[in-house]
Every structure is written in C-alpha cells, then in structure tokens.
Amino acid sequence: MSSSDPSPVLVGNHFIKMYYGTVLPNDPLELYKFYNEQSMFCHAKGNVEEESISGLENIKEKLKVLNLEEATVDLNCGSVDAQPSQNGSIILMVTGLIKLKMQPPKQFAQTFLLSPQKKNEKHHFFVQNDIFRLLDIIPPVLEAAVKKEISQNSPAEKNIEAGVKEKAEASEAKFHESAEKAKVIENPTETAEAVETAVERAVEKEREISEQNE
C-alpha cells in the first residue's frame, strides 16, 4: 500500500454504505454494477457447497434468482474488517443479520476483494471476489424441537419469547433508520461511480489536512 492509496477503512466504509445501505434495499438487481468480467461470485447457505461463478452476465442472472427483493441488512450486531492486499486491493470481511422477504433474520458472513482499476487516474474499485454465506446457527432439527417446546411452555415463557421478538423488531427498525441516513446517493444506479467520488473527496480532504499540518 503506497502513501497515495486511500485507506482500506475509508474505501470499505463507502463501499458498505453503497452496497448494503443503498443498492441492496432499493434495487438489488443493480448490484451487478459493482462487478466486471473478471469477478468471481459465490452465494451459499448453511454448510451446502456452492460452486463459484464468474463473468458479469452470469452474476446478473444469479442475482435474479436469489430473491433479494426487500432484503435488509443489520450490521449493528455484526462487524466490518478491512485489510490492504496486494497491488492496492482491499479485503473486506462483513458479518451481520440479513432479513429476506417472508423469512426471519439470519446471520451471514460475506467477504469481498476490492481491486483497483485505472479510470481517469482516480481511485476506482470493483469487486474481484465475493463470497457470501447464510449461516444456519440453529440446525433445522433443533429449531423444530425448540418451537415445539415453546408451544408447550407456560404463558410467562411465551411472554419472554414475545419480548425477545419485540426487541429484535425494534433493532431492525433502528437499522432501517440508520441505513436511510447512511445513503450517499439517491439514485442507486450510480453505484461504483458514487463510491469512487466519495473516496476521492475523502482523499482530497486528507491531503488538505496534511498540508495544513506541514
């Protein structure tokens, strides 16, 4: 990582805001604009093995069958880690909760490799690698047993369950509110270009501060 490269945290934060806060909840089919022909993409569930695909058209077709409409992501109970990699690339590791249409929230882990590419000598990144896994924290058999046990519990225990559900719904509502505030553009079709512009502004600001301190 050279001194002229933007920090991984800076790039990662702008990318996360765009990917999860703007494009995914508004127009998930537009997520393909973060990728290109060199990109590798894998979207798997639980412990099921999933073959990676490559190429922009294949990724676009895959996004159509993932049923991401109305998907929302909560990172308040997760984490985002960023590290520099070779040739100016950046590795992002993201964990959190994702709620898909007509499904309860589930934990997920997603790893991105953001690779730089020259575009008018500006800092421009695309998703070189993307590995997403929906985590089955509670195996289906155990989950069914827990639900059966709950149905036979006392009213007091059911009230506890309702309280937990209420807190989860409140947390989800809070995330929606914070996601709205985190949006950096109103038009989700600008995606990668908006990330590039935001990063450029932040880099320029860092340079101004550095020059003032000299």
PDB file of C-alpha atoms in Angstrom, residues 8-188:
ATOM      1  CA  PRO A   8      -8.806   0.346   3.380  1.00  0.00           C
ATOM      2  CA  VAL A   9     -11.170   1.534   6.115  1.00  0.00           C
ATOM      3  CA  LEU A  10     -12.090   4.635   4.106  1.00  0.00           C
ATOM      4  CA  VAL A  11     -12.834   2.680   0.937  1.00  0.00           C
ATOM      5  CA  GLY A  12     -14.553  -0.094   2.895  1.00  0.00           C
ATOM      6  CA  ASN A  13     -16.910   2.273   4.699  1.00  0.00           C
ATOM      7  CA  HIS A  14     -18.043   3.984   1.496  1.00  0.00           C
ATOM      8  CA  PHE A  15     -18.456   0.640  -0.244  1.00  0.00           C
ATOM      9  CA  ILE A  16     -20.516  -0.814   2.627  1.00  0.00           C
ATOM     10  CA  LYS A  17     -22.832   2.212   2.681  1.00  0.00           C
ATOM     11  CA  MET A  18     -23.488   1.883  -1.030  1.00  0.00           C
ATOM     12  CA  TYR A  19     -23.767  -1.909  -1.205  1.00  0.00           C
ATOM     13  CA  TYR A  20     -25.903  -2.597   1.882  1.00  0.00           C
ATOM     14  CA  GLY A  21     -27.437   0.811   2.607  1.00  0.00           C
ATOM     15  CA  THR A  22     -28.473   1.998  -0.852  1.00  0.00           C
ATOM     16  CA  VAL A  23     -28.435  -0.554  -3.654  1.00  0.00           C
ATOM     17  CA  LEU A  24     -29.414  -3.797  -1.884  1.00  0.00           C
ATOM     18  CA  PRO A  25     -32.624  -2.493  -0.240  1.00  0.00           C
ATOM     19  CA  ASN A  26     -33.681  -0.318  -3.200  1.00  0.00           C
ATOM     20  CA  ASP A  27     -32.735  -2.213  -6.355  1.00  0.00           C
ATOM     21  CA  PRO A  28     -30.811  -5.445  -5.664  1.00  0.00           C
ATOM     22  CA  LEU A  29     -30.605  -6.364  -9.353  1.00  0.00           C
ATOM     23  CA  GLU A  30     -28.351  -3.329  -9.793  1.00  0.00           C
ATOM     24  CA  LEU A  31     -25.692  -4.932  -7.569  1.00  0.00           C
ATOM     25  CA  TYR A  32     -24.086  -6.349 -10.709  1.00  0.00           C
ATOM     26  CA  LYS A  33     -22.618  -2.894 -11.392  1.00  0.00           C
ATOM     27  CA  PHE A  34     -20.076  -3.465  -8.624  1.00  0.00           C
ATOM     28  CA  TYR A  35     -18.600  -6.382 -10.622  1.00  0.00           C
ATOM     29  CA  ASN A  36     -16.990  -6.941 -14.023  1.00  0.00           C
ATOM     30  CA  GLU A  37     -15.939  -9.784 -16.317  1.00  0.00           C
ATOM     31  CA  GLN A  38     -13.064 -10.788 -14.016  1.00  0.00           C
ATOM     32  CA  SER A  39     -15.270 -11.105 -10.933  1.00  0.00           C
ATOM     33  CA  MET A  40     -15.909 -14.349  -9.042  1.00  0.00           C
ATOM     34  CA  PHE A  41     -19.211 -14.717  -7.163  1.00  0.00           C
ATOM     35  CA  CYS A  42     -20.446 -17.306  -4.659  1.00  0.00           C
ATOM     36  CA  HIS A  43     -23.704 -17.138  -2.655  1.00  0.00           C
ATOM     37  CA  ALA A  44     -24.269 -20.151  -0.390  1.00  0.00           C
ATOM     38  CA  LYS A  45     -26.443 -21.256   2.543  1.00  0.00           C
ATOM     39  CA  GLY A  46     -25.502 -23.162   5.678  1.00  0.00           C
ATOM     40  CA  ASN A  47     -22.998 -25.943   5.067  1.00  0.00           C
ATOM     41  CA  VAL A  48     -24.095 -26.542   1.479  1.00  0.00           C
ATOM     42  CA  GLU A  49     -21.279 -26.339  -1.045  1.00  0.00           C
ATOM     43  CA  GLU A  50     -21.898 -23.846  -3.826  1.00  0.00           C
ATOM     44  CA  GLU A  51     -19.852 -23.535  -6.996  1.00  0.00           C
ATOM     45  CA  SER A  52     -18.486 -20.081  -7.748  1.00  0.00           C
ATOM     46  CA  ILE A  53     -19.461 -18.360 -10.979  1.00  0.00           C
ATOM     47  CA  SER A  54     -17.594 -15.723 -12.971  1.00  0.00           C
ATOM     48  CA  GLY A  55     -18.394 -13.102 -15.574  1.00  0.00           C
ATOM     49  CA  LEU A  56     -20.795 -10.197 -15.481  1.00  0.00           C
ATOM     50  CA  GLU A  57     -23.697 -11.871 -17.305  1.00  0.00           C
ATOM     51  CA  ASN A  58     -23.572 -14.939 -15.058  1.00  0.00           C
ATOM     52  CA  ILE A  59     -23.585 -12.731 -11.963  1.00  0.00           C
ATOM     53  CA  LYS A  60     -26.550 -10.746 -13.292  1.00  0.00           C
ATOM     54  CA  GLU A  61     -28.507 -13.960 -13.863  1.00  0.00           C
ATOM     55  CA  LYS A  62     -27.581 -15.275 -10.406  1.00  0.00           C
ATOM     56  CA  LEU A  63     -28.830 -12.097  -8.739  1.00  0.00           C
ATOM     57  CA  LYS A  64     -32.223 -12.609 -10.381  1.00  0.00           C
ATOM     58  CA  VAL A  65     -32.766 -15.985  -8.674  1.00  0.00           C
ATOM     59  CA  LEU A  66     -31.525 -15.024  -5.201  1.00  0.00           C
ATOM     60  CA  ASN A  67     -34.832 -13.313  -4.297  1.00  0.00           C
ATOM     61  CA  LEU A  68     -33.164 -10.277  -2.735  1.00  0.00           C
ATOM     62  CA  GLU A  69     -36.203  -8.014  -3.136  1.00  0.00           C
ATOM     63  CA  GLU A  70     -36.976  -6.205   0.139  1.00  0.00           C
ATOM     64  CA  ALA A  71     -33.778  -7.553   1.691  1.00  0.00           C
ATOM     65  CA  THR A  72     -32.388  -5.546   4.601  1.00  0.00           C
ATOM     66  CA  VAL A  73     -29.079  -5.910   6.416  1.00  0.00           C
ATOM     67  CA  ASP A  74     -28.319  -5.060  10.041  1.00  0.00           C
ATOM     68  CA  LEU A  75     -24.618  -4.556  10.765  1.00  0.00           C
ATOM     69  CA  ASN A  76     -25.169  -3.234  14.292  1.00  0.00           C
ATOM     70  CA  CYS A  77     -24.862  -6.771  15.634  1.00  0.00           C
ATOM     71  CA  GLY A  78     -22.021  -7.674  13.268  1.00  0.00           C
ATOM     72  CA  SER A  79     -18.667  -6.343  12.177  1.00  0.00           C
ATOM     73  CA  VAL A  80     -16.723  -4.903   9.243  1.00  0.00           C
ATOM     74  CA  ASP A  81     -12.981  -5.556   8.936  1.00  0.00           C
ATOM     75  CA  ALA A  82     -10.739  -4.152   6.208  1.00  0.00           C
ATOM     76  CA  GLN A  83      -7.154  -5.004   5.260  1.00  0.00           C
ATOM     77  CA  PRO A  84      -4.842  -3.913   2.437  1.00  0.00           C
ATOM     78  CA  SER A  85      -3.826  -6.636  -0.002  1.00  0.00           C
ATOM     79  CA  GLN A  86      -1.512  -6.971  -2.999  1.00  0.00           C
ATOM     80  CA  ASN A  87      -1.408  -4.364  -5.765  1.00  0.00           C
ATOM     81  CA  GLY A  88      -3.649  -1.910  -3.936  1.00  0.00           C
ATOM     82  CA  SER A  89      -6.503  -4.379  -3.395  1.00  0.00           C
ATOM     83  CA  ILE A  90      -8.617  -4.357  -0.234  1.00  0.00           C
ATOM     84  CA  ILE A  91     -10.121  -7.304   1.632  1.00  0.00           C
ATOM     85  CA  LEU A  92     -13.415  -6.728   3.440  1.00  0.00           C
ATOM     86  CA  MET A  93     -14.941  -9.171   5.904  1.00  0.00           C
ATOM     87  CA  VAL A  94     -18.557  -8.392   6.835  1.00  0.00           C
ATOM     88  CA  THR A  95     -20.825 -10.132   9.349  1.00  0.00           C
ATOM     89  CA  GLY A  96     -24.339  -9.230  10.454  1.00  0.00           C
ATOM     90  CA  LEU A  97     -28.025 -10.073  10.108  1.00  0.00           C
ATOM     91  CA  ILE A  98     -29.902 -10.219   6.826  1.00  0.00           C
ATOM     92  CA  LYS A  99     -33.670 -10.369   6.501  1.00  0.00           C
ATOM     93  CA  LEU A 100     -35.044 -11.705   3.248  1.00  0.00           C
ATOM     94  CA  LYS A 101     -38.644 -11.385   2.094  1.00  0.00           C
ATOM     95  CA  MET A 102     -41.049 -13.549   4.133  1.00  0.00           C
ATOM     96  CA  GLN A 103     -38.163 -15.026   6.153  1.00  0.00           C
ATOM     97  CA  PRO A 104     -36.841 -14.433   9.685  1.00  0.00           C
ATOM     98  CA  PRO A 105     -33.493 -12.632  10.082  1.00  0.00           C
ATOM     99  CA  LYS A 106     -30.418 -14.843   9.792  1.00  0.00           C
ATOM    100  CA  GLN A 107     -26.751 -14.304  10.402  1.00  0.00           C
ATOM    101  CA  PHE A 108     -24.436 -14.063   7.414  1.00  0.00           C
ATOM    102  CA  ALA A 109     -20.774 -13.657   6.557  1.00  0.00           C
ATOM    103  CA  GLN A 110     -19.537 -12.023   3.366  1.00  0.00           C
ATOM    104  CA  THR A 111     -16.006 -11.469   2.116  1.00  0.00           C
ATOM    105  CA  PHE A 112     -15.088  -9.044  -0.674  1.00  0.00           C
ATOM    106  CA  LEU A 113     -11.841  -8.481  -2.509  1.00  0.00           C
ATOM    107  CA  LEU A 114     -11.966  -4.959  -3.939  1.00  0.00           C
ATOM    108  CA  SER A 115      -9.468  -4.477  -6.744  1.00  0.00           C
ATOM    109  CA  PRO A 116      -8.366  -1.105  -8.139  1.00  0.00           C
ATOM    110  CA  GLN A 117      -8.555  -0.251 -11.813  1.00  0.00           C
ATOM    111  CA  LYS A 118      -7.369   2.826 -13.640  1.00  0.00           C
ATOM    112  CA  LYS A 119     -10.091   5.282 -14.524  1.00  0.00           C
ATOM    113  CA  ASN A 120      -9.014   8.830 -15.305  1.00  0.00           C
ATOM    114  CA  GLU A 121      -6.224   8.411 -12.730  1.00  0.00           C
ATOM    115  CA  LYS A 122      -8.814   8.248  -9.957  1.00  0.00           C
ATOM    116  CA  HIS A 123      -9.346   5.695  -7.204  1.00  0.00           C
ATOM    117  CA  HIS A 124     -11.823   3.231  -8.702  1.00  0.00           C
ATOM    118  CA  PHE A 125     -12.569  -0.233  -7.306  1.00  0.00           C
ATOM    119  CA  PHE A 126     -14.603  -3.204  -8.454  1.00  0.00           C
ATOM    120  CA  VAL A 127     -15.499  -6.450  -6.666  1.00  0.00           C
ATOM    121  CA  GLN A 128     -12.949  -9.019  -7.796  1.00  0.00           C
ATOM    122  CA  ASN A 129     -14.159 -11.751  -5.430  1.00  0.00           C
ATOM    123  CA  ASP A 130     -17.375 -12.089  -3.445  1.00  0.00           C
ATOM    124  CA  ILE A 131     -18.130 -14.991  -1.080  1.00  0.00           C
ATOM    125  CA  PHE A 132     -21.436 -14.857   0.787  1.00  0.00           C
ATOM    126  CA  ARG A 133     -22.699 -17.478   3.217  1.00  0.00           C
ATOM    127  CA  LEU A 134     -26.002 -17.526   5.056  1.00  0.00           C
ATOM    128  CA  LEU A 135     -25.301 -19.130   8.428  1.00  0.00           C
ATOM    129  CA  ASP A 136     -27.558 -21.798   9.925  1.00  0.00           C
ATOM    130  CA  ILE A 137     -26.723 -21.153  13.547  1.00  0.00           C
ATOM    131  CA  ILE A 138     -29.562 -23.424  14.715  1.00  0.00           C
ATOM    132  CA  PRO A 139     -29.832 -26.710  12.754  1.00  0.00           C
ATOM    133  CA  PRO A 140     -33.368 -27.301  11.371  1.00  0.00           C
ATOM    134  CA  VAL A 141     -33.993 -30.355  13.588  1.00  0.00           C
ATOM    135  CA  LEU A 142     -33.063 -28.471  16.755  1.00  0.00           C
ATOM    136  CA  GLU A 143     -35.073 -25.425  15.659  1.00  0.00           C
ATOM    137  CA  ALA A 144     -38.179 -27.599  15.210  1.00  0.00           C
ATOM    138  CA  ALA A 145     -37.660 -29.094  18.672  1.00  0.00           C
ATOM    139  CA  VAL A 146     -37.314 -25.626  20.205  1.00  0.00           C
ATOM    140  CA  LYS A 147     -40.513 -24.423  18.531  1.00  0.00           C
ATOM    141  CA  LYS A 148     -42.379 -27.486  19.811  1.00  0.00           C
ATOM    142  CA  GLU A 149     -41.082 -26.867  23.321  1.00  0.00           C
ATOM    143  CA  ILE A 150     -42.116 -23.212  23.174  1.00  0.00           C
ATOM    144  CA  SER A 151     -45.639 -24.148  22.096  1.00  0.00           C
ATOM    145  CA  GLN A 152     -45.968 -26.261  25.273  1.00  0.00           C
ATOM    146  CA  ASN A 153     -44.480 -23.636  27.587  1.00  0.00           C
ATOM    147  CA  SER A 154     -46.314 -21.560  30.154  1.00  0.00           C
ATOM    148  CA  PRO A 155     -47.795 -18.105  29.285  1.00  0.00           C
ATOM    149  CA  ALA A 156     -44.931 -16.444  31.173  1.00  0.00           C
ATOM    150  CA  GLU A 157     -42.348 -18.149  28.989  1.00  0.00           C
ATOM    151  CA  LYS A 158     -44.318 -17.193  25.905  1.00  0.00           C
ATOM    152  CA  ASN A 159     -44.250 -13.588  27.097  1.00  0.00           C
ATOM    153  CA  ILE A 160     -40.449 -13.812  27.291  1.00  0.00           C
ATOM    154  CA  GLU A 161     -40.375 -15.056  23.712  1.00  0.00           C
ATOM    155  CA  ALA A 162     -42.632 -12.162  22.661  1.00  0.00           C
ATOM    156  CA  GLY A 163     -40.317  -9.705  24.424  1.00  0.00           C
ATOM    157  CA  VAL A 164     -37.294 -11.068  22.577  1.00  0.00           C
ATOM    158  CA  LYS A 165     -39.180 -10.782  19.279  1.00  0.00           C
ATOM    159  CA  GLU A 166     -40.184  -7.195  20.123  1.00  0.00           C
ATOM    160  CA  LYS A 167     -36.545  -6.256  20.790  1.00  0.00           C
ATOM    161  CA  ALA A 168     -35.478  -7.861  17.511  1.00  0.00           C
ATOM    162  CA  GLU A 169     -38.134  -5.886  15.620  1.00  0.00           C
ATOM    163  CA  ALA A 170     -37.051  -2.665  17.350  1.00  0.00           C
ATOM    164  CA  SER A 171     -33.436  -3.358  16.387  1.00  0.00           C
ATOM    165  CA  GLU A 172     -34.496  -3.940  12.784  1.00  0.00           C
ATOM    166  CA  ALA A 173     -36.460  -0.657  12.726  1.00  0.00           C
ATOM    167  CA  LYS A 174     -33.436   1.170  14.116  1.00  0.00           C
ATOM    168  CA  PHE A 175     -31.266  -0.293  11.367  1.00  0.00           C
ATOM    169  CA  HIS A 176     -33.686   0.857   8.664  1.00  0.00           C
ATOM    170  CA  GLU A 177     -33.487   4.369  10.083  1.00  0.00           C
ATOM    171  CA  SER A 178     -29.688   4.367  10.217  1.00  0.00           C
ATOM    172  CA  ALA A 179     -29.489   2.888   6.710  1.00  0.00           C
ATOM    173  CA  GLU A 180     -31.575   5.757   5.370  1.00  0.00           C
ATOM    174  CA  LYS A 181     -29.226   8.285   6.970  1.00  0.00           C
ATOM    175  CA  ALA A 182     -26.189   6.440   5.597  1.00  0.00           C
ATOM    176  CA  LYS A 183     -27.238   6.737   1.937  1.00  0.00           C
ATOM    177  CA  VAL A 184     -24.737   8.660  -0.148  1.00  0.00           C
ATOM    178  CA  ILE A 185     -26.805   8.964  -3.334  1.00  0.00           C
ATOM    179  CA  GLU A 186     -30.488   8.930  -4.195  1.00  0.00           C
ATOM    180  CA  ASN A 187     -30.044   7.088  -7.490  1.00  0.00           C
ATOM    181  CA  PRO A 188     -28.823   3.530  -6.855  1.00  0.00           C
TER     182      PRO A 188
END
